[in-house]
CSV table of C-alpha atoms and ligand atoms in Angstrom, one decimal:
chain,number,residue,atom,x,y,z
A,1,ARG,CA,83.7,-52.2,8.6
A,2,ALA,CA,79.6,-51.8,8.3
A,3,LYS,CA,79.8,-55.7,8.5
A,4,GLU,CA,81.6,-55.2,11.9
A,5,THR,CA,79.2,-52.5,12.9
A,6,GLY,CA,76.5,-54.9,12.2
A,7,ARG,CA,78.1,-57.6,13.9
A,8,GLY,CA,78.8,-55.7,16.6
A,9,ARG,CA,75.4,-55.0,16.9
A,10,ALA,CA,74.0,-58.5,16.8
A,11,GLU,CA,75.8,-59.0,19.3
A,12,TYR,CA,74.4,-56.6,21.6
A,13,TYR,CA,71.2,-57.7,20.7
A,14,ARG,CA,72.1,-61.6,21.8
A,15,LYS,CA,73.4,-60.3,25.4
A,16,GLU,CA,70.2,-58.4,25.9
A,17,MET,CA,68.1,-60.7,25.0
A,18,ASP,CA,70.4,-63.7,27.6
A,19,ALA,CA,70.0,-60.9,30.0
A,20,GLU,CA,66.4,-60.7,29.6
A,21,ARG,CA,66.3,-64.3,29.6
A,22,GLU,CA,68.1,-64.7,32.9
A,23,GLU,CA,66.1,-62.7,34.7
A,24,ARG,CA,63.0,-64.3,33.8
A,25,ASN,CA,64.4,-67.5,34.8
A,26,LYS,CA,65.5,-65.8,38.3
A,27,LEU,CA,62.0,-64.6,38.4
A,28,GLU,CA,60.5,-67.7,38.0
A,29,ILE,CA,62.6,-69.6,40.8
A,30,ASP,CA,61.9,-66.8,43.2
A,31,LEU,CA,58.3,-67.0,42.6
A,32,ARG,CA,58.4,-71.1,42.6
A,33,ILE,CA,59.8,-70.7,46.4
A,34,ALA,CA,57.6,-68.1,47.4
A,35,ILE,CA,54.9,-70.4,46.4
A,36,GLU,CA,55.9,-73.2,48.4
A,37,ARG,CA,56.9,-71.2,51.6
A,38,ARG,CA,53.5,-69.3,51.1
A,39,GLU,CA,55.2,-66.1,51.1
A,40,LEU,CA,52.4,-64.6,49.1
A,41,THR,CA,49.8,-62.6,50.5
A,42,VAL,CA,46.4,-61.1,49.6
A,43,LEU,CA,44.8,-58.3,50.0
A,44,TYR,CA,41.3,-57.4,49.7
A,45,GLN,CA,40.0,-54.3,48.3
A,46,PRO,CA,36.1,-53.4,48.8
A,47,VAL,CA,33.3,-53.7,46.5
A,48,VAL,CA,30.4,-50.9,47.2
A,49,GLU,CA,26.4,-50.9,46.4
A,50,ALA,CA,26.3,-47.9,43.9
A,51,GLY,CA,23.6,-45.7,45.3
A,52,THR,CA,24.4,-46.2,49.0
A,53,TRP,CA,28.3,-47.1,49.0
A,54,ARG,CA,27.7,-49.4,51.5
A,55,LEU,CA,30.4,-52.3,51.5
A,56,VAL,CA,28.9,-55.6,50.1
A,57,GLY,CA,32.0,-57.2,48.7
A,58,LEU,CA,35.9,-57.9,48.6
A,59,GLU,CA,37.9,-59.0,45.8
A,60,ALA,CA,41.1,-60.9,46.6
A,61,LEU,CA,44.3,-59.5,45.1
A,62,CYS,CA,47.8,-61.0,45.3
A,63,ARG,CA,50.6,-59.7,46.2
A,64,TRP,CA,54.3,-60.2,46.2
A,65,ASP,CA,57.2,-58.9,48.0
A,66,ARG,CA,60.4,-60.4,46.3
A,67,PRO,CA,63.4,-60.8,48.6
A,68,GLY,CA,65.7,-58.4,47.3
A,69,TYR,CA,63.7,-56.5,44.8
A,70,GLY,CA,60.4,-55.0,46.6
A,71,TYR,CA,56.9,-55.5,45.6
A,72,VAL,CA,56.5,-56.8,41.8
A,73,SER,CA,53.5,-56.4,40.2
A,74,PRO,CA,50.9,-59.1,39.6
A,75,ASP,CA,50.8,-57.8,35.8
A,76,VAL,CA,54.6,-59.2,36.0
A,77,PHE,CA,54.2,-62.6,38.0
A,78,ILE,CA,50.7,-63.4,37.2
A,79,PRO,CA,51.9,-64.0,33.2
A,80,ILE,CA,55.0,-66.0,34.2
A,81,ALA,CA,52.8,-68.2,36.8
A,82,GLU,CA,50.3,-68.4,33.8
A,83,SER,CA,53.5,-69.8,31.6
A,84,THR,CA,55.6,-72.1,33.8
A,85,GLY,CA,52.3,-74.2,35.4
A,86,LEU,CA,52.8,-72.6,38.6
A,87,ILE,CA,49.2,-70.6,38.0
A,88,ASP,CA,47.5,-73.7,39.5
A,89,GLN,CA,49.2,-73.8,43.0
A,90,LEU,CA,49.2,-69.8,42.9
A,91,GLY,CA,45.4,-69.8,42.1
A,92,LEU,CA,44.4,-72.7,44.7
A,93,PHE,CA,46.6,-70.7,47.1
A,94,VAL,CA,44.7,-67.6,46.8
A,95,LEU,CA,41.2,-68.6,46.8
A,96,HIS,CA,42.5,-70.7,49.6
A,97,ARG,CA,43.4,-68.3,51.9
A,98,ALA,CA,41.1,-65.9,51.0
A,99,CYS,CA,38.0,-68.4,51.9
A,100,GLU,CA,39.4,-68.4,55.0
A,101,THR,CA,39.8,-64.9,55.8
A,102,ILE,CA,36.0,-64.2,54.7
A,103,ALA,CA,34.9,-66.5,57.1
A,104,ALA,CA,35.2,-63.6,59.5
A,105,TRP,CA,32.8,-61.2,57.5
A,106,PRO,CA,30.0,-63.4,56.8
A,107,GLU,CA,27.4,-60.7,54.9
A,108,LEU,CA,30.5,-60.0,52.3
A,109,LYS,CA,30.7,-61.5,48.8
A,110,LEU,CA,34.4,-62.6,47.7
A,111,ALA,CA,35.9,-62.1,44.3
A,112,VAL,CA,38.7,-64.2,43.0
A,113,ASN,CA,40.6,-63.8,39.9
A,114,ILE,CA,41.2,-67.0,37.8
A,115,SER,CA,43.6,-67.3,34.9
A,116,PRO,CA,42.8,-69.4,32.1
A,117,GLY,CA,45.6,-72.1,32.5
A,118,GLN,CA,44.2,-73.7,35.6
A,119,PHE,CA,41.5,-74.4,33.6
A,120,ARG,CA,44.4,-76.5,31.6
A,121,ASP,CA,44.1,-79.2,34.9
A,122,PRO,CA,40.9,-81.2,34.1
A,123,ALA,CA,40.5,-81.1,37.6
A,124,PHE,CA,40.3,-77.8,38.5
A,125,ALA,CA,36.3,-77.6,39.7
A,126,VAL,CA,37.0,-80.6,41.7
A,127,HIS,CA,39.7,-78.4,43.6
A,128,VAL,CA,37.9,-75.5,44.0
A,129,GLY,CA,35.2,-77.2,45.3
A,130,SER,CA,37.2,-78.8,48.0
A,131,VAL,CA,38.3,-75.6,48.8
A,132,PHE,CA,35.2,-74.9,49.7
A,133,ARG,CA,34.4,-77.8,52.0
A,134,LYS,CA,37.9,-77.4,53.7
A,135,THR,CA,37.1,-73.7,54.3
A,136,GLY,CA,33.4,-73.7,54.9
A,137,THR,CA,32.6,-71.7,52.2
A,138,LYS,CA,29.4,-71.3,50.7
A,139,PRO,CA,30.0,-71.7,47.0
A,140,SER,CA,27.6,-68.6,46.4
A,141,ARG,CA,29.2,-66.2,48.6
A,142,VAL,CA,32.4,-66.7,45.7
A,143,THR,CA,32.5,-65.2,42.8
A,144,LEU,CA,35.6,-66.0,39.9
A,145,GLU,CA,36.3,-63.4,37.5
A,146,MET,CA,38.0,-64.0,34.2
A,147,THR,CA,38.8,-61.9,31.2
A,148,GLU,CA,37.4,-62.3,27.8
A,149,GLY,CA,40.7,-63.9,26.0
A,150,TYR,CA,39.6,-67.6,27.1
A,151,PHE,CA,35.9,-67.6,25.9
A,152,ILE,CA,37.0,-66.2,22.7
A,153,GLN,CA,40.2,-68.9,22.0
A,154,ASN,CA,38.7,-71.7,23.3
A,155,PRO,CA,34.9,-71.4,23.4
A,156,GLU,CA,34.2,-74.9,23.7
A,157,ARG,CA,36.4,-75.7,26.3
A,158,ALA,CA,35.4,-72.6,28.0
A,159,ARG,CA,32.0,-73.9,27.9
A,160,GLY,CA,32.9,-76.9,29.3
A,161,ALA,CA,34.9,-75.7,31.8
A,162,LEU,CA,32.4,-73.3,33.2
A,163,ALA,CA,29.9,-75.9,33.4
A,164,LYS,CA,31.5,-78.1,35.8
A,165,LEU,CA,32.0,-74.5,38.2
A,166,ARG,CA,28.6,-73.3,37.9
A,167,GLN,CA,27.4,-77.2,39.2
A,168,LEU,CA,29.5,-76.4,42.6
A,169,GLY,CA,27.4,-73.0,42.8
A,170,VAL,CA,30.0,-70.5,42.1
A,171,LYS,CA,28.9,-67.4,40.0
A,172,ILE,CA,31.0,-66.1,37.6
A,173,ALA,CA,32.2,-62.5,36.2
A,174,LEU,CA,33.3,-60.9,33.0
A,175,ASP,CA,36.4,-59.3,34.0
A,176,ASP,CA,38.2,-56.3,32.6
A,177,PHE,CA,34.6,-55.5,29.9
A,178,GLY,CA,35.7,-52.8,27.5
A,179,ALA,CA,39.3,-53.3,27.6
A,180,GLY,CA,39.3,-55.7,24.5
A,181,PHE,CA,37.7,-56.5,21.8
A,182,SER,CA,34.6,-57.9,23.8
A,183,SER,CA,32.4,-58.8,21.3
A,184,VAL,CA,28.8,-58.8,22.2
A,185,GLY,CA,28.0,-62.6,21.0
A,186,TYR,CA,29.8,-64.7,23.4
A,187,LEU,CA,28.5,-62.4,26.2
A,188,ARG,CA,24.9,-64.1,25.8
A,189,GLN,CA,26.2,-67.3,25.2
A,190,PHE,CA,28.0,-68.0,28.2
A,191,GLY,CA,25.5,-66.1,30.9
A,192,PHE,CA,27.9,-64.5,32.9
A,193,ASP,CA,26.8,-63.7,36.4
A,194,ARG,CA,28.0,-60.5,36.8
A,195,MET,CA,30.0,-57.7,34.2
A,196,LYS,CA,32.9,-55.9,35.3
A,197,ILE,CA,33.6,-52.6,33.4
A,198,ASP,CA,37.4,-51.8,32.8
A,199,LYS,CA,39.0,-49.1,34.5
A,200,SER,CA,40.1,-47.6,31.0
A,201,LEU,CA,36.4,-47.2,30.2
A,202,VAL,CA,35.9,-45.5,33.8
A,203,HIS,CA,38.8,-43.1,33.1
A,204,ALA,CA,37.7,-42.2,29.3
A,205,LEU,CA,34.9,-40.5,31.2
A,206,ALA,CA,36.6,-37.5,32.3
A,207,GLU,CA,37.4,-37.1,28.2
A,208,GLY,CA,33.4,-36.2,27.6
A,209,SER,CA,30.3,-37.0,25.9
A,210,ARG,CA,31.6,-39.5,23.5
A,211,ALA,CA,33.1,-41.9,26.5
A,212,VAL,CA,29.5,-41.2,28.4
A,213,ASP,CA,27.8,-42.8,25.6
A,214,MET,CA,30.1,-45.8,25.1
A,215,LEU,CA,29.4,-46.1,28.6
A,216,HIS,CA,26.0,-46.2,28.8
A,217,ALA,CA,25.8,-48.5,25.6
A,218,THR,CA,27.8,-51.1,27.5
A,219,VAL,CA,25.7,-50.8,30.6
A,220,SER,CA,22.6,-50.9,28.9
A,221,LEU,CA,23.9,-53.9,26.8
A,222,ALA,CA,24.4,-55.9,30.2
A,223,ARG,CA,21.3,-54.6,31.5
A,224,SER,CA,19.5,-55.9,28.5
A,225,LEU,CA,20.9,-59.5,28.6
A,226,ASP,CA,20.0,-59.3,32.5
A,227,ILE,CA,23.7,-59.0,33.9
A,228,PRO,CA,24.6,-56.5,36.6
A,229,VAL,CA,27.7,-54.5,36.4
A,230,THR,CA,30.1,-53.2,38.7
A,231,ALA,CA,32.6,-51.0,37.6
A,232,GLU,CA,35.9,-51.4,38.6
A,233,GLY,CA,38.6,-48.0,38.8
A,234,VAL,CA,36.1,-45.7,40.6
A,235,GLU,CA,38.8,-43.0,42.1
A,236,THR,CA,36.5,-39.7,42.1
A,237,LYS,CA,33.1,-38.8,43.4
A,238,ASP,CA,32.0,-37.5,39.3
A,239,GLN,CA,32.7,-41.1,38.0
A,240,ALA,CA,30.6,-42.6,41.3
A,241,VAL,CA,27.7,-40.3,40.2
A,242,ALA,CA,27.9,-40.9,36.1
A,243,LEU,CA,28.3,-44.8,37.0
A,244,LYS,CA,25.1,-45.0,39.3
A,245,LEU,CA,23.5,-42.5,36.7
A,246,SER,CA,24.1,-45.1,34.0
A,247,GLY,CA,22.8,-48.0,35.8
A,248,CYS,CA,26.1,-49.6,37.5
A,249,ASP,CA,24.9,-51.5,40.4
A,250,GLU,CA,28.2,-52.1,42.1
A,251,LEU,CA,31.7,-49.5,42.1
A,252,GLN,CA,35.2,-50.4,43.5
A,253,GLY,CA,37.8,-48.5,43.2
A,254,TYR,CA,40.4,-46.1,45.1
A,255,LEU,CA,37.6,-43.8,46.1
A,256,PHE,CA,36.1,-46.7,48.5
A,257,GLY,CA,39.1,-47.9,49.1
A,258,LYS,CA,42.8,-49.4,47.6
A,259,PRO,CA,43.2,-53.2,48.0
A,260,MET,CA,44.1,-53.8,51.9
A,261,THR,CA,44.8,-56.4,54.7
A,262,ALA,CA,42.5,-58.3,56.1
A,263,GLN,CA,42.6,-56.1,59.3
A,264,GLU,CA,42.5,-52.8,57.6
A,265,VAL,CA,38.5,-54.8,56.2
A,266,ASP,CA,37.7,-55.7,59.6
A,267,ALA,CA,38.1,-52.1,60.9
A,268,LEU,CA,35.3,-51.3,57.6
A,269,TYR,CA,33.1,-54.2,58.4
A,270,ARG,CA,32.8,-53.2,61.8
A,271,LYS,CA,31.8,-49.7,60.7
A,272,ARG,CA,29.2,-50.9,58.5
A,273,SER,CA,27.9,-53.1,61.4
A,274,GLU,CA,27.6,-49.9,63.8
A,275,GLY,CA,26.1,-48.2,60.9
A,276,GLU,CA,23.3,-50.9,60.8
A,277,ALA,CA,22.9,-50.8,64.6
A,278,GLY,CA,22.4,-46.9,64.4
A,279,ALA,CA,20.1,-46.8,61.5
A,280,ALA,CA,18.1,-48.9,63.4
J,301,LIG,P1,41.9,-57.2,37.9
J,301,LIG,O1,41.2,-58.0,38.3
J,301,LIG,O2,41.2,-56.1,37.0
J,301,LIG,O3,41.5,-56.0,39.3
J,301,LIG,C1,41.8,-54.8,39.4
J,301,LIG,C2,42.8,-54.1,39.5
J,301,LIG,O4,42.6,-52.5,39.5
J,301,LIG,C3,44.0,-54.1,40.5
J,301,LIG,O5,45.5,-54.2,40.1
J,301,LIG,C4,43.1,-53.0,41.6
J,301,LIG,O6,45.0,-52.9,42.3
J,301,LIG,C5,43.5,-51.9,40.7
J,301,LIG,N1,42.6,-51.2,41.2
J,301,LIG,C6,41.6,-50.8,41.9
J,301,LIG,N2,40.9,-49.9,42.2
J,301,LIG,C7,41.9,-48.8,41.3
J,301,LIG,C8,41.8,-47.3,41.0
J,301,LIG,O7,40.7,-46.7,41.6
J,301,LIG,N3,42.5,-46.5,39.8
J,301,LIG,C9,43.8,-47.6,39.6
J,301,LIG,N4,44.1,-47.2,38.8
J,301,LIG,N5,43.7,-49.5,39.7
J,301,LIG,C10,42.6,-49.6,40.7
J,301,LIG,P2,46.5,-55.1,40.7
J,301,LIG,O8,46.5,-55.5,42.4
J,301,LIG,O9,47.8,-54.5,40.6
J,301,LIG,O10,46.1,-56.5,39.8
J,301,LIG,C11,46.4,-56.1,38.2
J,301,LIG,C12,46.0,-57.8,37.7
J,301,LIG,O11,46.6,-58.6,38.2
J,301,LIG,C13,44.3,-57.8,38.2
J,301,LIG,O12,42.9,-57.4,37.6
J,301,LIG,C14,43.8,-59.1,37.7
J,301,LIG,O13,44.1,-59.7,36.7
J,301,LIG,C15,45.9,-59.8,38.4
J,301,LIG,N6,45.4,-60.8,39.8
J,301,LIG,C16,45.7,-59.9,40.7
J,301,LIG,N7,46.0,-61.2,41.6
J,301,LIG,C17,45.7,-61.8,40.7
J,301,LIG,C18,45.1,-63.9,41.2
J,301,LIG,O14,45.3,-64.0,42.5
J,301,LIG,N8,45.1,-64.3,40.4
J,301,LIG,C19,45.2,-63.7,39.0
J,301,LIG,N9,45.0,-65.2,38.0
J,301,LIG,N10,45.4,-63.2,38.3
J,301,LIG,C20,45.4,-62.1,39.7
J,302,LIG,MG1,39.6,-58.9,38.3
J,303,LIG,MG1,39.4,-55.9,36.4
J,304,LIG,MG1,43.2,-56.8,35.3
């Protein structure tokens, strides 16, 4: 009898796993189609100067409205794109679309997320360069954001890959700092152009003085290496003030704007220019 229960349970788990695998396969097929048909979209989140809250840049964030299912989070589909090789096409699509779009706002910088999987293609930097050429984008306007995992796991290859990108004139930011192990050693070796403090560290500020100390330590570390700092996930005025005081030079978060369409950015951009005309 006990045996039967065991067998029943094993059977149950096997079915669960099959169902999960099948769902994943379907997701992959739909994602492939969405990429081919150019059905993915790109939203843009404002990045502001910490002292003035003036709009200075945008981060491109990929969106997928999956037919029959609705919104799928990038935290779900980006890892699938990574493990299936779809990330190459997806990543270049986002970069291309974003570069085309920012042509309308010459004063703004652009940040685009890059996955480690994109470096498997030895011609990645060449493709990035050709997107810049085709869209007439000045590479120095663009920052590629990457998380620490790749730098820790593959320091030698990461160094080579970054060198090729740097030759294009593009900037490199370390994304989500403070979310993982965040060792100090590699911060210095890779010479990042910017550090982005993870929203988990920003949200911890409400918990009190230890979080504030950690934030100060993190920002001073970056500043001692001459790396400018953007804080992510800023939702309240208190957070914005604390982050500015601790030395962050740029802020990003719902307080200033959620990821938005190009039309919505356009309205913000026009307001920004009017502000300038008014101040002059
Ligand atoms: P990320 O690069 O760290 O992007 C910041 C994430 O924080 C975005 O989530 C953004 O919508 C969210 N966020 C911004 N402000 C706030 C805030 O005030 N509060 C809270 N709670 N969240 C905020 P999103 O758009 O869901 O993207 C998640 C992650 O997916 C990104 O994290 C990035 O790692 C990845 N991702 C998104 N688009 C792309 C892409 O085109 N390529 C690659 N490789 N990865 C992407
Ligand atoms: Mg990012
Ligand atoms: Mg981040
Ligand atoms: Mg992230």
